[in-house]
Short mmCIF file of C-alpha atoms in Angstrom, two decimals:
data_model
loop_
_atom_site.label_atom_id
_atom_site.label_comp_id
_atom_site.label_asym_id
_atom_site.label_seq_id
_atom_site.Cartn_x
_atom_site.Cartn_y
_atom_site.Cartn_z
CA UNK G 1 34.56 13.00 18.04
CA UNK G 2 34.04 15.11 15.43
CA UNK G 3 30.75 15.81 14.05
CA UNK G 4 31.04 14.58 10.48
CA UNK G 5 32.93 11.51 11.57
CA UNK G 6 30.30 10.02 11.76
CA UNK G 7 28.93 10.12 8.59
CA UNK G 8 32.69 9.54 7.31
CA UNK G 9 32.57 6.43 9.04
CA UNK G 10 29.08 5.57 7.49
CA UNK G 11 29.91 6.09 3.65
CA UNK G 12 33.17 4.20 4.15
CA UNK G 13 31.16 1.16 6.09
CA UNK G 14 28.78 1.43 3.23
CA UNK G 15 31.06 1.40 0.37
CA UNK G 16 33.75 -1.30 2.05
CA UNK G 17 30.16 -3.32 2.65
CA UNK G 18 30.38 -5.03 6.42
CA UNK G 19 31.41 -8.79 6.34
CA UNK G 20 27.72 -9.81 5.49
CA UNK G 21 28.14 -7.03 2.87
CA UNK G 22 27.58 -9.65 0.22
CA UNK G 23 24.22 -10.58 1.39
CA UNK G 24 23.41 -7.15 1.13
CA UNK G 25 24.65 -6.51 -2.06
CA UNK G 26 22.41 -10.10 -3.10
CA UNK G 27 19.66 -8.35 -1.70
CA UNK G 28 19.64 -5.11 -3.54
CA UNK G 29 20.08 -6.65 -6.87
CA UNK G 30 16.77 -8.85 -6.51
CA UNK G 31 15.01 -5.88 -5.25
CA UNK G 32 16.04 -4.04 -8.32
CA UNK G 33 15.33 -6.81 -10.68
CA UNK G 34 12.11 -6.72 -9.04
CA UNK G 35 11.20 -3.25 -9.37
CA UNK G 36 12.52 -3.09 -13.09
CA UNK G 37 10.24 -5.87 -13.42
CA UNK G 38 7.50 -3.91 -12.62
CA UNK G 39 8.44 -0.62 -14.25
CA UNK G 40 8.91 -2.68 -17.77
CA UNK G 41 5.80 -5.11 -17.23
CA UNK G 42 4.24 -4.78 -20.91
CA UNK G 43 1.00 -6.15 -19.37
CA UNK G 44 -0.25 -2.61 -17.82
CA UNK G 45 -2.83 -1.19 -18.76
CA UNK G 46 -1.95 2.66 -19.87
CA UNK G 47 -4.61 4.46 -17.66
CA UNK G 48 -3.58 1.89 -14.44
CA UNK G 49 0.01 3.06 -15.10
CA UNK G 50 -0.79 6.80 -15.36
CA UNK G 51 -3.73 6.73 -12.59
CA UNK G 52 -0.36 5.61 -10.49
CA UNK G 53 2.01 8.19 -11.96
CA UNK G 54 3.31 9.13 -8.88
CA UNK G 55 4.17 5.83 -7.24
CA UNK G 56 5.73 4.62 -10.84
CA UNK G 57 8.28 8.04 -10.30
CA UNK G 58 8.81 6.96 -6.73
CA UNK G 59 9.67 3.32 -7.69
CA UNK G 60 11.90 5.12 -10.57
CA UNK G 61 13.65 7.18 -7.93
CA UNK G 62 14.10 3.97 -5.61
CA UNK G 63 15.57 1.56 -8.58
CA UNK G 64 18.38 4.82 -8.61
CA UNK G 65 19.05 4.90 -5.11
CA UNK G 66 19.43 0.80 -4.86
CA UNK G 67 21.61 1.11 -8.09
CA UNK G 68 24.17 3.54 -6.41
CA UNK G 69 24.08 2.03 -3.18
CA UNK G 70 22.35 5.01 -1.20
CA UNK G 71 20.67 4.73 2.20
CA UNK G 72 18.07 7.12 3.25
CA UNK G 73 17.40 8.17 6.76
CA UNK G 74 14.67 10.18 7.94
CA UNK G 75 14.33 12.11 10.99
CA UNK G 76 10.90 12.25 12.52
CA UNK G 77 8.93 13.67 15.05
CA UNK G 78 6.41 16.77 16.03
CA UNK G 79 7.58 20.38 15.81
CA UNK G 80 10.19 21.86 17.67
CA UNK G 81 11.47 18.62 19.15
CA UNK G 82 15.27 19.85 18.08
CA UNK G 83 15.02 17.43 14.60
CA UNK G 84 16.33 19.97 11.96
CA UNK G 85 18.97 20.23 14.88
CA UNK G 86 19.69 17.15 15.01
CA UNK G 87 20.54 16.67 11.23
CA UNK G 88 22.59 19.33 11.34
CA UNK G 89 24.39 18.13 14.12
CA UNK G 90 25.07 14.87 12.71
CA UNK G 91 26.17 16.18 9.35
CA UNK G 92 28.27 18.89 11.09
CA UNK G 93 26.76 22.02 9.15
CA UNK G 94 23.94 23.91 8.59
CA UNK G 95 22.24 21.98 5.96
CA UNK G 96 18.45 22.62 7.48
CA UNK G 97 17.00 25.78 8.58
CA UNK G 98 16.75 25.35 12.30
CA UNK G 99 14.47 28.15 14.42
CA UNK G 100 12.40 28.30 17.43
CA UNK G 101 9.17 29.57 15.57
CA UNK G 102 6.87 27.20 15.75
CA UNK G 103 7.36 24.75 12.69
CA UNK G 104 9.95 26.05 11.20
CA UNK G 105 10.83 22.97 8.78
CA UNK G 106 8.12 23.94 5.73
CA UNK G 107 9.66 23.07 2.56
CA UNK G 108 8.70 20.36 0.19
CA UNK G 109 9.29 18.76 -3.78
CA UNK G 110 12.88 17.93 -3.96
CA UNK G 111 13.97 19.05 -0.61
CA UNK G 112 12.85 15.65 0.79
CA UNK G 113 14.85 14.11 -1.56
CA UNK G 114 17.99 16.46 -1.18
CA UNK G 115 21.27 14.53 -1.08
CA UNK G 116 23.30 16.35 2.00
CA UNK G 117 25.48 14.00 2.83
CA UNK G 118 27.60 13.13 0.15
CA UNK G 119 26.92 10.05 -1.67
CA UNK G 120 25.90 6.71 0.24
CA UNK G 121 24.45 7.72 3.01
CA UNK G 122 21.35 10.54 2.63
CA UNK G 123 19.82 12.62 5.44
CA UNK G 124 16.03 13.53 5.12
CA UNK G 125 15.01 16.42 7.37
CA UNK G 126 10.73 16.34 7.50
CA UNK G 127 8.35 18.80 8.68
CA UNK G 128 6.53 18.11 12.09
CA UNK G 129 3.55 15.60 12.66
CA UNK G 130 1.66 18.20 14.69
CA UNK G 131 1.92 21.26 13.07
CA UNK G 132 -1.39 23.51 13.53
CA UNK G 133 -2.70 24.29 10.17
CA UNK G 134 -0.03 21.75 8.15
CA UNK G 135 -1.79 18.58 7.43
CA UNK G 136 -0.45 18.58 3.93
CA UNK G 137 3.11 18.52 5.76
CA UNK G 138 2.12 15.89 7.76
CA UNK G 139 1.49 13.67 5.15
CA UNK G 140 4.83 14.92 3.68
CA UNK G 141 6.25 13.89 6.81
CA UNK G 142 4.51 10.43 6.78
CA UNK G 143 5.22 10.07 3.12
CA UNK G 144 8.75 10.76 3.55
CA UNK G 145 9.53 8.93 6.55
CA UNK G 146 7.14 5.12 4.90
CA UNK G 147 9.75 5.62 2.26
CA UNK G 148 13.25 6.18 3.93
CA UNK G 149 15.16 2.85 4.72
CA UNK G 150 15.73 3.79 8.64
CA UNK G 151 13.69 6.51 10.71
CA UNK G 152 15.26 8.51 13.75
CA UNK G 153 11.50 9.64 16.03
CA UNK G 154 12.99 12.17 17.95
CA UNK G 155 10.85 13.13 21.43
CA UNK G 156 12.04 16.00 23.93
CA UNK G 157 10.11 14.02 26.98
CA UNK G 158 7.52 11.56 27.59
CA UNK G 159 5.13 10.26 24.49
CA UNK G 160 2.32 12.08 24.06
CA UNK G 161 -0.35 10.10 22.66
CA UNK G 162 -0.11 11.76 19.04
CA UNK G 163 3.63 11.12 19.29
CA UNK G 164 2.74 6.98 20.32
CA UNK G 165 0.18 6.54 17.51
CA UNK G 166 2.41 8.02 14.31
CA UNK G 167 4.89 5.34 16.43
CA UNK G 168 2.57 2.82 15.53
CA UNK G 169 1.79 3.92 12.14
CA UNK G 170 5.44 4.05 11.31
CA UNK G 171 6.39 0.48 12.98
CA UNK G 172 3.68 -0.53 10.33
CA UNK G 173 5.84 0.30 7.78
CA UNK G 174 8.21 -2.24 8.88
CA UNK G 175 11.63 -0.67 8.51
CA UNK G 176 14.21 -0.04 11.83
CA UNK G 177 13.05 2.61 14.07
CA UNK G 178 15.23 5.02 16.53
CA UNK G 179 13.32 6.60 19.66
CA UNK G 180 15.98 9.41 20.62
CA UNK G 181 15.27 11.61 23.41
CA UNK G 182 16.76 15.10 22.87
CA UNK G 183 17.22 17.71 24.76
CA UNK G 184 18.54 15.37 27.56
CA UNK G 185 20.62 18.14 29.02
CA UNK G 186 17.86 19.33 30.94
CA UNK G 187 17.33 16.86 33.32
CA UNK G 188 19.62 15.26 35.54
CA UNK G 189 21.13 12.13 35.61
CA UNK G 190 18.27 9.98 37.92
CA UNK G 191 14.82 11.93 35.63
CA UNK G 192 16.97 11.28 32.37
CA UNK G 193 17.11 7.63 33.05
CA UNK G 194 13.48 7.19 34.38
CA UNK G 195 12.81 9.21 31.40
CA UNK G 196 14.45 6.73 29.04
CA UNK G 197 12.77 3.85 30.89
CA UNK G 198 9.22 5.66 30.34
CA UNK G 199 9.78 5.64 26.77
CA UNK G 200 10.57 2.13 26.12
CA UNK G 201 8.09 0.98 28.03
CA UNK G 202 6.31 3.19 25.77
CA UNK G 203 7.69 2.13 23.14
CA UNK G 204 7.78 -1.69 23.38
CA UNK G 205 7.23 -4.00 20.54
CA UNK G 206 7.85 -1.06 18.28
CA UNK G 207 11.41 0.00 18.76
CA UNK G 208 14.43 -2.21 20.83
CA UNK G 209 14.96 -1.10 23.89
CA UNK G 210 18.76 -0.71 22.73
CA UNK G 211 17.53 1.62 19.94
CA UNK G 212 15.86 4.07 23.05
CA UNK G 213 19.21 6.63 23.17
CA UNK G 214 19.24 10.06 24.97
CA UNK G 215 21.06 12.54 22.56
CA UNK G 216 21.56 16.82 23.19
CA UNK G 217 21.78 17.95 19.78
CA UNK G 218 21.67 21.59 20.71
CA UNK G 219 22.72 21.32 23.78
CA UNK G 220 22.18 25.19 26.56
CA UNK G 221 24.78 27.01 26.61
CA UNK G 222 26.28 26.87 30.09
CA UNK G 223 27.69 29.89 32.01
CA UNK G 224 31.25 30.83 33.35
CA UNK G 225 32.94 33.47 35.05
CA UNK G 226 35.78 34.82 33.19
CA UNK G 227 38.42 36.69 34.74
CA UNK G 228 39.85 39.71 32.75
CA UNK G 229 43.20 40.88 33.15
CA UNK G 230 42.59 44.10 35.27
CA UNK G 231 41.05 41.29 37.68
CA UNK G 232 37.27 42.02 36.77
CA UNK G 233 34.83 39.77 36.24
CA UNK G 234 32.11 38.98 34.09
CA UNK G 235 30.01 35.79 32.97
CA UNK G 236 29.77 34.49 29.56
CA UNK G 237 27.73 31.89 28.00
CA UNK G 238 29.87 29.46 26.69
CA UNK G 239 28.30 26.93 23.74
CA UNK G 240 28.52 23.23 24.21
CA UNK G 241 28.86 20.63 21.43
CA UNK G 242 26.44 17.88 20.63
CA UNK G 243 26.18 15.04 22.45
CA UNK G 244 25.34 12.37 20.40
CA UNK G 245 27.49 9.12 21.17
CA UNK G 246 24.48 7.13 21.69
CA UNK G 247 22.92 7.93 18.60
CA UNK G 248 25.88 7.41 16.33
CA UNK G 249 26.83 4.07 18.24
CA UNK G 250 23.35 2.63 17.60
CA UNK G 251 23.72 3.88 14.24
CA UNK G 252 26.55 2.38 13.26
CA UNK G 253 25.21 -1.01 14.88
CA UNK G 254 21.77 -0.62 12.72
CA UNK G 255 24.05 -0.32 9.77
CA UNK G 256 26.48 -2.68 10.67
CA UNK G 257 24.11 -5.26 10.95
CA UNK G 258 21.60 -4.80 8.27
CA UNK G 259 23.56 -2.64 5.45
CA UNK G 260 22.00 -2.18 2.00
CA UNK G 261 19.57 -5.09 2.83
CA UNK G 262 17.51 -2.13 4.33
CA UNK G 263 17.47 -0.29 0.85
CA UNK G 264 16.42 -3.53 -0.59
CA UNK G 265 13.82 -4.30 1.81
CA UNK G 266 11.83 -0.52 1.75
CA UNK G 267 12.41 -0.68 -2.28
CA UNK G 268 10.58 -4.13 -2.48
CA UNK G 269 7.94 -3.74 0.10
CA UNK G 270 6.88 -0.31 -1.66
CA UNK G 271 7.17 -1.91 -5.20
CA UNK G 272 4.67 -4.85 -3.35
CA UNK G 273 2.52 -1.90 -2.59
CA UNK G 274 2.42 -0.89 -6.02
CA UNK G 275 1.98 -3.92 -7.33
CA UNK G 276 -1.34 -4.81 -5.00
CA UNK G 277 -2.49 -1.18 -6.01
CA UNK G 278 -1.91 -2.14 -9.90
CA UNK G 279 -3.27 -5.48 -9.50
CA UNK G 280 -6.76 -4.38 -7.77
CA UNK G 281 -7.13 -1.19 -10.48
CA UNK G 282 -6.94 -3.89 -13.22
CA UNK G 283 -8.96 -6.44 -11.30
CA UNK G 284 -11.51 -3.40 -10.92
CA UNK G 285 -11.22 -2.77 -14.71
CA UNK G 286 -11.64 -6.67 -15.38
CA UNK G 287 -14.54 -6.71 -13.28
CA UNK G 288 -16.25 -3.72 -14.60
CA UNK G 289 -15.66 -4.72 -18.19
CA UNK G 290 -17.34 -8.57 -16.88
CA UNK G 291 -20.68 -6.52 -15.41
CA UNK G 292 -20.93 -5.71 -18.99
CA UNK G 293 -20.14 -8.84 -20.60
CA UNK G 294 -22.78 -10.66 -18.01
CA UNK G 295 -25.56 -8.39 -18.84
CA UNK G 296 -25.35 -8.48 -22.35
CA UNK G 297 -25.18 -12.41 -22.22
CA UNK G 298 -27.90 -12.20 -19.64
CA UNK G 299 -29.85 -10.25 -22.35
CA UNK G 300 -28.68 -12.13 -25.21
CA UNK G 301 -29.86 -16.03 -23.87
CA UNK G 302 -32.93 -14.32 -22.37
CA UNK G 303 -34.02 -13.33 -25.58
CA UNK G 304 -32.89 -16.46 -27.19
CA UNK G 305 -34.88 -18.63 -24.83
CA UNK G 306 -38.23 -16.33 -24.41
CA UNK G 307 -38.57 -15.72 -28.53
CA UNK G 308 -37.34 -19.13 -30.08
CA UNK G 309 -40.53 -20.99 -30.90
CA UNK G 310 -38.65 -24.18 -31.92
CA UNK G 311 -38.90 -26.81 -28.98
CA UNK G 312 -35.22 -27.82 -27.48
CA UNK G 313 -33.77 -25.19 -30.00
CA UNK G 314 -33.72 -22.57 -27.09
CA UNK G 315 -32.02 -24.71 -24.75
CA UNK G 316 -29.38 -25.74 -26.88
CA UNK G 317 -29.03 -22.24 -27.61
CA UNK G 318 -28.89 -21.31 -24.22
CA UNK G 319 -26.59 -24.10 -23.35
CA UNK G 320 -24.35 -22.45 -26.33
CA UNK G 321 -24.54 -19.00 -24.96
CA UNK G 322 -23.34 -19.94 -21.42
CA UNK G 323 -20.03 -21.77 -22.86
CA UNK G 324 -19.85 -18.43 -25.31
CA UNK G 325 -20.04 -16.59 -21.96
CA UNK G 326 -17.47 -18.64 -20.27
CA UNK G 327 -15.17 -18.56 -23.37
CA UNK G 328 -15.61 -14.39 -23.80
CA UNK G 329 -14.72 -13.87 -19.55
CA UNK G 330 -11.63 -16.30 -19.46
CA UNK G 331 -10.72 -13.63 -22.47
CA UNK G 332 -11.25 -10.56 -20.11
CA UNK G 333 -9.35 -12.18 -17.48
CA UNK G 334 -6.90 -13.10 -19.63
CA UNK G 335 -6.85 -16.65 -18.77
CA UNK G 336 -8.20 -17.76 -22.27
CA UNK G 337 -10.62 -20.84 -21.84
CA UNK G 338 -10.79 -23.36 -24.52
CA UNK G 339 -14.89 -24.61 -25.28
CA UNK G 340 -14.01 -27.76 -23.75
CA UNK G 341 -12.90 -25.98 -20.88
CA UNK G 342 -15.51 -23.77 -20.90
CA UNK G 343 -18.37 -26.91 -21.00
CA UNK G 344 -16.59 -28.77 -18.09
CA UNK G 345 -16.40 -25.29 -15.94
CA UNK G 346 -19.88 -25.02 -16.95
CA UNK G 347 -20.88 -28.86 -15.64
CA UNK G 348 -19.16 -28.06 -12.28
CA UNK G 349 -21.46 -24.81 -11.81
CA UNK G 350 -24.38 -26.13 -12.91
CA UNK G 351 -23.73 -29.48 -10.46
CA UNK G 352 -23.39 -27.36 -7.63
CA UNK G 353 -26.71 -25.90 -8.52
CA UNK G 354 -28.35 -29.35 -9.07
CA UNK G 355 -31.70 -28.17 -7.34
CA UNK G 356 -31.69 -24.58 -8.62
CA UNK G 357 -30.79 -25.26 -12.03
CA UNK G 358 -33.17 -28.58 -11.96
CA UNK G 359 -36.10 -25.74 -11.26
CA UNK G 360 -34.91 -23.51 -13.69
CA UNK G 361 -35.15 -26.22 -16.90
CA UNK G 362 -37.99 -28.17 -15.55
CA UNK G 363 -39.53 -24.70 -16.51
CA UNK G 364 -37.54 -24.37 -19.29
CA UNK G 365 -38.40 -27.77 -20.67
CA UNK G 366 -42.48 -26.92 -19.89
CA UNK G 367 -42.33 -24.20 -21.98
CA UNK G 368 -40.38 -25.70 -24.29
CA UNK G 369 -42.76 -28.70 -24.94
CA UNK G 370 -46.04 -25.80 -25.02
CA UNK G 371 -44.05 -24.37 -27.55
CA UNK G 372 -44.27 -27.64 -29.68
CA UNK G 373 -48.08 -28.68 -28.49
CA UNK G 374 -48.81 -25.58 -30.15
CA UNK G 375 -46.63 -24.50 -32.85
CA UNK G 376 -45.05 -21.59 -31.16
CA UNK G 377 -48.45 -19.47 -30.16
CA UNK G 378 -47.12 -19.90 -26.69
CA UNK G 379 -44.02 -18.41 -27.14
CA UNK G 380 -46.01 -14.98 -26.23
CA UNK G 381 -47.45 -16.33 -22.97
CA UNK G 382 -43.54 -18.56 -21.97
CA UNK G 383 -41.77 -15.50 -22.91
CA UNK G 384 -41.58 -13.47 -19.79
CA UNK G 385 -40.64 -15.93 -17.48
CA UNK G 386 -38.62 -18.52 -19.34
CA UNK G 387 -36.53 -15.65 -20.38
CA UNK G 388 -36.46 -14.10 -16.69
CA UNK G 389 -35.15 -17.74 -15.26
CA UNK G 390 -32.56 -17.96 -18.20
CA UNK G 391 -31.44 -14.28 -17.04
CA UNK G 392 -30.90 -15.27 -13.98
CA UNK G 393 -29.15 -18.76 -14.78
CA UNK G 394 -27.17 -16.80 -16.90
CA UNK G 395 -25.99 -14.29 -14.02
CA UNK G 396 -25.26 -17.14 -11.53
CA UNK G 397 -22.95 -19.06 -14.47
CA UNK G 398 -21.20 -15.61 -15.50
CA UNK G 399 -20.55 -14.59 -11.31
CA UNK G 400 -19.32 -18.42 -10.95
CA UNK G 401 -17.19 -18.41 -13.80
CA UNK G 402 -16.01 -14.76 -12.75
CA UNK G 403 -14.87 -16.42 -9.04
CA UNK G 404 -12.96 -19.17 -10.73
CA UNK G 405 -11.11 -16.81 -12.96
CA UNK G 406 -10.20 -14.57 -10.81
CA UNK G 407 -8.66 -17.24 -8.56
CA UNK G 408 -6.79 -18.17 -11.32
CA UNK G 409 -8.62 -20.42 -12.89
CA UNK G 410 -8.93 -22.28 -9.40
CA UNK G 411 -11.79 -22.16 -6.76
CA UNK G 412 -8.92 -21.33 -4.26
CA UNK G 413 -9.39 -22.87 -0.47
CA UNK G 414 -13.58 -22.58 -0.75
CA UNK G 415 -14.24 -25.08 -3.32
CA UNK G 416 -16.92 -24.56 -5.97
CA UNK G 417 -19.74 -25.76 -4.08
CA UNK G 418 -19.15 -23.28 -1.04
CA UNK G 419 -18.47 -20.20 -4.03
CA UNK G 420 -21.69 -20.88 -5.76
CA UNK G 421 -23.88 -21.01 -2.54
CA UNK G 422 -22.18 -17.72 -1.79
CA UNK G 423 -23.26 -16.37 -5.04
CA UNK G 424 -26.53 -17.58 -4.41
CA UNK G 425 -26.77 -15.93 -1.42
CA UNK G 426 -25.61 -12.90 -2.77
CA UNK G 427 -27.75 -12.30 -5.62
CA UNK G 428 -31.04 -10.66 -5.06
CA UNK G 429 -33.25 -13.42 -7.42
CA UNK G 430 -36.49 -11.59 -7.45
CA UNK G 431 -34.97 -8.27 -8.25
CA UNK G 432 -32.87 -9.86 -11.47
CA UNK G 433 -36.43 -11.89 -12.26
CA UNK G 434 -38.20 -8.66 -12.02
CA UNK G 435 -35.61 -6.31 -13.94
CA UNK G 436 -35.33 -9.33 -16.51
CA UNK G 437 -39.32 -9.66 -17.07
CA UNK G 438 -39.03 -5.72 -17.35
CA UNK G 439 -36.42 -5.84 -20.23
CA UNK G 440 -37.55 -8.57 -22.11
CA UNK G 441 -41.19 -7.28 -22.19
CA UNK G 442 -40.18 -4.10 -23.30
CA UNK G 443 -37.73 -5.17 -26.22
CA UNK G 444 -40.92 -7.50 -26.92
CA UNK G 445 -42.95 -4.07 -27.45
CA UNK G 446 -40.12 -1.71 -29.16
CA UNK G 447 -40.13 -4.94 -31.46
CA UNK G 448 -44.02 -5.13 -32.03
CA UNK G 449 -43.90 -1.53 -33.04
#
């Protein structure tokens, strides 16, 4: 067969579409919608989007490819395993520099990305996985190969353990795999086949065993003796073409079977990658911009409660500043609360705190009533600690309220009373009582100067 037959036969397959073509063709229009989606959503945030610059390009790039119907293949493996051969061999020229120095495959930027063979189908030569002083190309070669829709490992003999684990890593990024073991022309029929067994043994639960092929893609030249016409005799080396039936017959199946669902599938798992990378930089943001919400509530109802000398006044004050609290984080998250909302959030917290909190106003309501028993003198004495326990009521509200917004305004499979104790548990109470004490006592000062 000839060389670029193959590839002939691929871009007419691809643009006829198989009979399950129109599944495929389903599939890469959701995907797209999807990643347009994503690439138009109004709702992020301008540093988010530019912090992920280079994965918004990439999902850019792969809405093109699924639009013209291209499938990328990448071919894999550590240096000077014949995979620069191999390309060439399948597209039936010299598009890659092929050498026998030691890593010869270098390049990067748009070479990765270079369209070779014609449109449809698209050949991605990487540089090798163990190259001695190349760890940028290895990632490169990673990077590449997460983001192609089928790879093609290429091994010239038994797995070493480097070559098994990038296996693994790249069966992790759930897209078809092919283990091909070149250079098969120099073993014989019986080592080949052990060989071949080795590997998917190897190989199992990460590639089908049908997808384990022995290919030559640069096959030794062999020798003959040629006869001249005076009758002498001399030996030439005669070159041999590719063999790479197996290769091309599994393919054809891969395609065959799966199509432009593949495209579809590696555009929308990447774009779910973004999307979980977006969605924790702006849950980071939320969360950062809550700390600061928190404390300044924390500081605000401290203050409230330790300096109001009217009895009951600074608990209904305090009460206010928790739904205010509420109100102002369901704002952050942006899952607006309304104040009724906000109160009856508020109840559930405080109800799964029913001993905690009951401390916390029992003190409240002690130094409330010595407020009134003596006209607010006490205030001075109450001050520290009343505001140091409405601190820290105030923190275990705003982190319980934070939990159920987050969730989307659910408490998700715990339930409220397992998410508070958490909180509980999590929050160092003697270190907020101390830092509160701390802060209040020294606003108290900077105000008495």
């Amino acid at each position: 067969m000839n060389p670029t037959s193959i590839w002939q036969r691929l871009r007419a397959r691809f643009a006829r579409e198989p009979a399950r073509a129109g599944e495929g063709v389903a599939h890469g229009e959701q995907a797209a919608q999807s990643l347009r989606a994503l690439l138009d959503d109004p709702h992020i945030p301008a540093n988010v989007r530019n912090g992920l610059a280079v994965d918004f390009a990439r999902l850019e790039s792969m809405l093109g490819k699924l639009e013209r119907g291209e499938l990328h293949i990448a071919v894999f493996g550590r240096v000077s395993v014949g995979k620069s051969a191999l390309a060439n061999a399948l597209l039936g020229h010299d598009a890659f520099t092929v050498g026998v120095l030691h890593g010869t495959t270098r390049e990067a930027g748009q070479r990765r990305w270079q369209d070779v063979a014609g449109s449809g189908v698209h050949l991605i030569d990487t540089p090798g996985i163990d190259e001695l002083d190349g760890e940028a190309r290895e990632r490169l070669a990673y990077d590449v190969a997460s983001v192609s829709d089928l790879v093609v490992f290429v091994v010239d003999g038994d797995m070493t353990q480097r070559e098994r684990d990038a296996l693994v890593e790249l069966a992790r990024t759930e897209r078809p795999l092919l283990l091909a073991l070149n250079k098969a022309d120099r073993y014989g029929d019986d080592e080949r086949e052990r060989l071949l067994e080795r590997l998917r043994e190897r190989a199992a639960g990460l590639v089908r065993a049908d997808d384990v092929v022995a290919i030559a893609a640069q096959p030794a030249a062999t020798r003959r003796v040629r006869v001249d016409a005076d009758g002498s005799e001399r030996i030439e080396l005669v070159e041999q073409p590719p063999d790479l039936a197996a290769l091309r017959s599994r393919l054809l199946a891969v395609l065959e079977r799966e199509g432009r669902t593949l495209a579809a599938l590696n555009a929308s798992l990447f774009a779910g990658r973004v999307a979980d990378q977006v969605g924790a930089r702006i849950a980071e943001a939320r969360r950062e911009l809550a700390d600061t919400v928190i404390r300044q509530y924390c500081v605000a109802k401290a203050l409230a409660v330790a300096l109001n000398p009217i009895p009951v006044a600074d608990l209904l004050a305090a009460g206010a500043l928790d739904a205010a609290l509420v109100m102002h984080l369901g704002r952050v998250y942006g899952l607006p609360l309304t104040r009724t909302e906000a109160g009856s959030l508020i109840g559930v917290i405080t109800a799964q705190l029913a001993a905690l909190m009951g401390a916390i106003w029992g003190v409240h309501l002690v130094a409330s009533a010595l407020k009134g028993l003596s006209a607010g003198v006490s205030t001075v004495v109450t001050a520290g600690a009343q505001g140091a326990l409405a601190w820290y009521a105030t923190e275990l509200v705003g982190r319980a309220a934070e939990k159920y917004l987050v969730a989307g305004k659910s408490w998700g499979e715990l339930g409220p009373k397992r998410v508070v104790a958490d909180i509980v548990a999590s929050l160092d109470r003697d270190s907020i009582l101390r830092e509160a004490r701390e802060e209040i006592l020294r606003r108290l000062r900077s105000r008495a100067v």
